[in-house]
C-alpha positions as a printed NumPy array, in Angstrom:
array([[ 26.638,  47.94 ,  41.705],
       [ 24.848,  51.275,  41.452],
       [ 22.349,  51.672,  38.644],
       [ 23.924,  53.055,  35.465],
       [ 21.766,  55.597,  33.657],
       [ 22.013,  56.384,  29.94 ],
       [ 22.881,  59.996,  29.098],
       [ 20.544,  61.196,  26.339],
       [ 22.216,  64.581,  25.794],
       [ 20.657,  68.059,  25.879],
       [ 19.262,  68.031,  22.316],
       [ 18.972,  65.506,  19.481],
       [ 22.3  ,  64.709,  17.854],
       [ 24.208,  67.324,  19.871],
       [ 27.   ,  64.835,  20.6  ],
       [ 26.742,  65.178,  24.4  ],
       [ 24.919,  61.903,  25.147],
       [ 26.205,  58.332,  25.401],
       [ 27.159,  56.568,  22.238],
       [ 25.026,  53.636,  21.158],
       [ 27.765,  51.26 ,  22.301],
       [ 28.09 ,  52.843,  25.766],
       [ 24.299,  52.878,  26.191],
       [ 23.973,  49.169,  25.392],
       [ 26.909,  48.367,  27.7  ],
       [ 25.118,  50.13 ,  30.56 ],
       [ 21.899,  48.241,  29.791],
       [ 23.745,  44.923,  29.819],
       [ 25.558,  45.829,  33.054],
       [ 22.266,  46.667,  34.777],
       [ 20.693,  43.379,  33.662],
       [ 23.805,  41.398,  34.619],
       [ 23.657,  42.883,  38.114],
       [ 19.98 ,  41.906,  38.449],
       [ 20.636,  38.344,  37.263],
       [ 23.649,  38.052,  39.579],
       [ 21.717,  39.286,  42.614],
       [ 18.44 ,  37.452,  41.96 ],
       [ 19.634,  34.433,  40.027],
       [ 22.631,  32.404,  38.964],
       [ 23.902,  34.924,  36.424],
       [ 21.892,  33.334,  33.637],
       [ 18.454,  32.582,  35.093],
       [ 16.363,  34.348,  37.709],
       [ 15.432,  32.274,  40.769],
       [ 12.005,  33.084,  42.174],
       [ 11.564,  32.074,  45.806],
       [  9.687,  34.996,  47.358],
       [  6.827,  36.89 ,  45.771],
       [  4.863,  39.844,  47.086],
       [  1.244,  40.294,  46.106],
       [  1.465,  43.903,  47.2  ],
       [  4.679,  45.883,  47.518],
       [  2.835,  48.183,  49.889],
       [  2.928,  45.378,  52.411],
       [  6.716,  45.073,  52.452],
       [  9.285,  47.381,  53.961],
       [ 12.904,  47.052,  55.048],
       [ 15.053,  49.517,  56.947],
       [ 18.37 ,  48.412,  55.571],
       [ 17.612,  46.103,  52.679],
       [ 19.163,  42.752,  51.856],
       [ 22.74 ,  42.649,  53.15 ],
       [ 23.805,  39.456,  51.402],
       [ 25.089,  39.511,  47.833],
       [ 23.214,  36.326,  46.953],
       [ 19.67 ,  35.115,  47.478],
       [ 19.916,  31.829,  45.628],
       [ 17.874,  28.922,  46.913],
       [ 19.717,  27.245,  49.772],
       [ 22.206,  30.121,  50.074],
       [ 22.529,  32.165,  53.249],
       [ 21.018,  35.628,  53.156],
       [ 20.203,  38.176,  55.815],
       [ 18.231,  41.324,  56.469],
       [ 20.046,  43.759,  58.723],
       [ 16.949,  45.852,  59.35 ],
       [ 13.303,  45.013,  59.942],
       [ 10.825,  43.312,  57.65 ],
       [  7.194,  44.201,  58.22 ],
       [  4.156,  42.884,  56.375],
       [  0.939,  44.8  ,  56.902],
       [ -2.591,  43.67 ,  56.236],
       [ -2.439,  44.81 ,  52.616],
       [  0.625,  42.741,  51.781],
       [  0.972,  39.011,  51.265],
       [  4.273,  37.122,  51.296],
       [  4.521,  33.694,  49.725],
       [  7.576,  31.468,  50.132],
       [  8.085,  28.538,  47.79 ],
       [  9.835,  26.215,  50.221],
       [ 10.616,  23.693,  47.486],
       [ 13.357,  26.034,  46.306],
       [ 15.067,  26.021,  49.723],
       [ 17.465,  23.19 ,  50.53 ],
       [ 17.454,  24.272,  54.178],
       [ 13.793,  25.257,  54.476],
       [ 12.769,  28.576,  55.988],
       [ 14.81 ,  29.992,  58.879],
       [ 14.253,  33.06 ,  61.067],
       [ 17.111,  33.739,  63.497],
       [ 18.499,  36.42 ,  65.777],
       [ 21.694,  38.177,  64.747],
       [ 24.921,  37.355,  66.543],
       [ 27.583,  34.672,  66.67 ],
       [ 26.485,  31.322,  65.17 ],
       [ 25.72 ,  28.605,  67.71 ],
       [ 24.6  ,  26.008,  65.197],
       [ 27.563,  25.308,  62.934],
       [ 25.529,  22.898,  60.815],
       [ 23.659,  25.845,  59.298],
       [ 25.701,  28.228,  57.152],
       [ 23.89 ,  31.318,  58.36 ],
       [ 25.562,  34.134,  60.295],
       [ 23.048,  34.153,  63.127],
       [ 22.957,  32.982,  66.75 ],
       [ 19.564,  31.782,  67.993],
       [ 17.045,  30.107,  65.736],
       [ 13.659,  31.667,  66.431],
       [ 11.639,  29.716,  63.882],
       [ 12.385,  27.106,  61.251],
       [ 10.477,  24.934,  58.808],
       [ 12.399,  21.966,  57.404],
       [ 11.077,  18.82 ,  55.705],
       [  7.584,  19.535,  57.028],
       [  8.835,  19.888,  60.635],
       [  8.447,  23.16 ,  62.549],
       [ 11.065,  24.19 ,  65.088],
       [ 10.775,  27.03 ,  67.597],
       [ 14.063,  27.694,  69.355],
       [ 15.781,  24.928,  67.374],
       [ 17.21 ,  24.754,  63.871],
       [ 16.908,  20.957,  63.698],
       [ 13.318,  19.963,  64.604],
       [ 12.795,  16.192,  64.774],
       [  8.996,  16.219,  65.098],
       [  6.105,  18.052,  63.47 ],
       [  6.37 ,  20.714,  66.196],
       [  9.334,  21.083,  68.548],
       [  9.794,  23.882,  71.089],
       [ 13.257,  24.213,  72.664],
       [ 14.435,  26.63 ,  75.35 ],
       [ 17.701,  28.549,  74.971],
       [ 18.478,  28.302,  78.693],
       [ 18.115,  25.642,  81.39 ],
       [ 14.548,  26.769,  81.979],
       [ 11.716,  24.785,  80.484],
       [ 10.188,  26.202,  77.303],
       [  6.907,  28.015,  77.861],
       [  3.906,  28.242,  75.566],
       [  1.263,  30.872,  76.345],
       [ -2.18 ,  30.475,  74.798],
       [ -4.087,  33.679,  75.544],
       [ -7.75 ,  33.789,  74.463],
       [ -9.268,  36.985,  73.124],
       [-12.512,  36.361,  75.014],
       [-13.877,  34.033,  77.676],
       [-13.486,  30.999,  75.418],
       [-10.915,  28.23 ,  75.617],
       [ -7.308,  29.192,  76.212],
       [ -6.178,  26.01 ,  74.461],
       [ -8.11 ,  23.241,  72.747],
       [ -6.804,  20.045,  71.149],
       [ -9.373,  18.207,  69.053],
       [ -9.443,  14.727,  67.588],
       [-11.227,  14.812,  64.259],
       [-11.374,  11.011,  64.067],
       [-14.442,   9.462,  65.691],
       [-17.01 ,  11.119,  67.911],
       [-14.586,  12.496,  70.527],
       [-13.969,  15.907,  68.976],
       [-12.436,  17.445,  72.095],
       [ -9.465,  15.546,  73.467],
       [ -7.996,  18.295,  75.649],
       [ -9.206,  21.735,  76.751],
       [ -7.805,  24.472,  78.987],
       [-10.338,  27.204,  79.673],
       [ -9.51 ,  30.874,  80.095],
       [-10.084,  30.428,  83.85 ],
       [ -7.426,  27.706,  84.094],
       [ -9.705,  24.643,  84.232],
       [ -8.582,  21.496,  82.404],
       [-10.947,  19.135,  80.63 ],
       [-10.076,  15.724,  79.197],
       [-12.956,  14.696,  76.975],
       [-14.948,  17.638,  78.343],
       [-15.415,  20.993,  76.62 ],
       [-16.752,  22.754,  79.717],
       [-14.836,  21.634,  82.835],
       [-16.306,  23.037,  86.046],
       [-13.369,  22.033,  88.283],
       [ -9.596,  22.314,  88.04 ],
       [ -9.576,  18.901,  86.324],
       [-12.497,  17.085,  84.718],
       [-12.007,  13.699,  83.049],
       [-14.94 ,  12.461,  80.99 ],
       [-14.316,   8.781,  80.341],
       [-12.004,   6.119,  81.711],
       [ -8.682,   7.045,  83.325],
       [ -5.712,   4.896,  84.294],
       [ -3.072,   6.044,  86.783],
       [  0.26 ,   4.206,  86.812],
       [  2.596,   4.932,  89.695],
       [  2.209,   6.841,  92.944],
       [ -0.681,   9.303,  93.1  ],
       [ -0.769,  11.775,  95.979],
       [ -4.108,  13.308,  96.87 ],
       [ -4.711,  16.115,  99.347],
       [ -8.249,  17.178, 100.107],
       [-11.693,  15.661,  99.597],
       [-12.721,  13.376,  96.736],
       [-16.244,  12.938,  95.41 ],
       [-16.632,   9.702,  93.465],
       [-19.617,   9.311,  91.172],
       [-18.509,   5.879,  90.04 ],
       [-16.385,   2.944,  91.116],
       [-12.683,   2.41 ,  91.79 ],
       [-11.06 ,  -0.696,  90.36 ],
       [ -7.729,  -2.222,  91.352],
       [ -5.326,  -4.109,  89.144],
       [ -5.473,  -7.891,  89.588],
       [ -2.369, -10.059,  89.261],
       [ -2.582, -13.708,  88.092],
       [ -5.62 , -15.985,  87.834],
       [ -7.442, -17.967,  90.505],
       [ -5.775, -21.181,  89.305],
       [ -2.25 , -19.718,  89.167],
       [  0.179, -21.796,  91.223],
       [  2.083, -19.765,  93.814],
       [  5.215, -20.975,  95.566],
       [  6.826, -19.398,  98.6  ],
       [ 10.511, -19.742,  97.71 ],
       [ 12.404, -20.634, 100.848],
       [  9.215, -19.864, 102.736],
       [  9.043, -16.278, 101.39 ],
       [  6.142, -15.101,  99.225],
       [  7.026, -11.934,  97.283],
       [  4.217,  -9.511,  96.442],
       [  5.106,  -6.813,  93.874],
       [  2.739,  -3.923,  94.561],
       [  3.807,  -2.251,  91.32 ],
       [  2.199,  -5.088,  89.331],
       [ -1.121,  -4.845,  91.157],
       [ -2.715,  -4.703,  94.587],
       [ -4.957,  -7.777,  94.276],
       [ -3.016, -11.058,  94.134],
       [ -4.703, -14.269,  93.014],
       [ -3.422, -17.831,  93.096],
       [ -3.127, -21.036,  95.023],
       [ -0.277, -21.673,  97.452],
       [  1.483, -25.01 ,  97.201],
       [  3.696, -24.311, 100.211],
       [  3.35 , -22.555, 103.528],
       [  4.413, -18.922, 103.953],
       [  6.768, -17.987, 106.753],
       [  7.713, -14.498, 105.472],
       [  5.713, -11.95 , 103.474],
       [  7.883,  -9.732, 101.261],
       [  6.192,  -6.624,  99.839],
       [  8.255,  -4.797,  97.214],
       [  7.834,  -1.547,  95.238],
       [  5.671,  -0.104,  98.006],
       [  5.396,   3.738,  97.88 ],
       [  7.802,   5.273, 100.401],
       [  5.933,   8.508, 101.119],
       [  5.353,   9.311, 104.783],
       [  1.8  ,   9.474, 106.136],
       [  0.572,   7.138, 103.393],
       [ -0.976,   3.662, 103.395],
       [ -1.115,   0.904, 100.782],
       [ -3.698,  -1.883, 100.742],
       [ -2.957,  -5.335,  99.304],
       [ -5.501,  -8.15 ,  98.995],
       [ -4.398, -11.788,  98.654],
       [ -6.975, -14.388,  97.605],
       [ -5.562, -17.868,  98.163],
       [ -7.457, -20.641,  96.376],
       [ -5.065, -23.413,  97.319],
       [ -7.275, -26.462,  97.646],
       [ -4.933, -27.583, 100.407],
       [ -4.103, -26.409, 103.887],
       [ -0.952, -24.365, 104.438],
       [  0.252, -22.128, 107.227],
       [  0.675, -18.359, 107.306],
       [  3.669, -16.897, 109.112],
       [  3.934, -13.394, 110.532],
       [  7.488, -12.397, 109.509],
       [  7.378,  -9.465, 107.078],
       [  9.561,  -7.066, 105.069],
       [  8.714,  -3.955, 103.037],
       [ 11.019,  -2.986, 100.172],
       [ 13.663,  -5.301, 101.622],
       [ 13.556,  -3.866, 105.158],
       [ 12.325,  -6.221, 107.921],
       [  9.31 ,  -4.934, 109.85 ],
       [  9.739,  -5.099, 113.609],
       [  7.059,  -7.337, 115.106],
       [  6.099,  -8.68 , 111.67 ],
       [  2.463,  -8.813, 110.597],
       [  0.014,  -7.436, 113.164],
       [ -2.866,  -9.875, 112.754],
       [ -6.419,  -9.239, 113.834],
       [ -6.784, -11.506, 116.866],
       [ -3.056, -11.423, 117.598],
       [ -1.965, -14.554, 115.705],
       [ -1.78 , -15.74 , 112.086],
       [ -5.036, -17.393, 111.019],
       [ -5.094, -21.11 , 110.219],
       [ -5.02 , -21.669, 106.471],
       [ -7.837, -23.737, 104.974],
       [ -8.269, -25.878, 101.878],
       [-10.943, -23.488, 100.608],
       [-10.57 , -19.855,  99.583],
       [ -8.864, -17.54 , 102.069],
       [ -8.871, -13.753, 101.704],
       [ -6.089, -11.832, 103.463],
       [ -6.28 ,  -8.025, 103.493],
       [ -2.971,  -6.286, 104.272],
       [ -2.632,  -2.601, 105.191],
       [  0.918,  -1.253, 104.883],
       [  0.939,   1.973, 106.893],
       [  3.792,   4.485, 107.017],
       [  3.463,   7.292, 109.574],
       [  4.813,  10.837, 109.416],
       [  8.221,   9.789, 110.764],
       [  8.655,   6.94 , 108.292],
       [  7.84 ,   4.159, 110.781],
       [  6.11 ,   1.336, 108.887],
       [  3.712,  -1.281, 110.22 ],
       [  1.751,  -3.982, 108.429],
       [ -1.719,  -5.041, 109.556],
       [ -3.813,  -7.93 , 108.27 ],
       [ -7.39 ,  -9.13 , 108.618],
       [ -8.683, -12.363, 107.135],
       [-11.786, -14.11 , 105.874],
       [-11.234, -17.867, 105.798],
       [-12.756, -21.076, 104.502],
       [-14.873, -19.409, 101.823],
       [-16.67 , -21.833,  99.529]])
């Protein structure tokens, strides 16, 4: 409704102005329109306040006829807030939180808003970028099949991105410098990746180039020295995925060695160490399979033949080598009768 002005006439009591009744009707109509647009008809609902009207501008105004809490509303033009203006949103008055979306055909029918893509949303303390239904404290979703991208651009030569842990003494959990170097536990990485502290790698790790180790490398150990091992049907199965150092004592002889979950990358090698603390003599066979495929020629033993098992500790070191064509061979050296 357009604002209704009260005609005061040209001179006092000249009879050309509005009557007292018409004037009060216009006043009531103006107030009713305000309470309808910014309230429920009886009470005003305050959900947005501006500390400075100079900081707010709109090209086309509010297009919706209602701005009640939880009710869809839209701005068909632009909203800009400059440095002199402050906007405060009382989210408690919103049943659907705060939503900023692009105009277009709705793609999320669960939200009664005439927009297509959700640019930003706050709901129940969760923040969504590219999604209207965030399920975590921060969720970034891409509109297309491409992965969502986050760009952290520093203003100076400082960190491009830093994630800090305020609990304990480790105040820098993750850092990406402006030059693209990554630090885990390090605020000033000097290489592409610097890890300050312990690291555990699970799965296949491919390395190309030179490594400089200023510490030690440890392998995962499976079982205990007194673990009883049985070659079922003469076959001892070694699961490389569980660990590359196998402990135990054989109660039966081994005719076939079965290595499973071995990485299948060409031009790679895997080392497995078996420490047999049997306390009794067994025999070692040379038949072998890798990931279920028999290896032609079996184990290639140092010396040409399987070593004689002893009733002391025997250490067998296997090298599973896969060349560039995928051909796999298994080699083994041994240290026997250790006491």
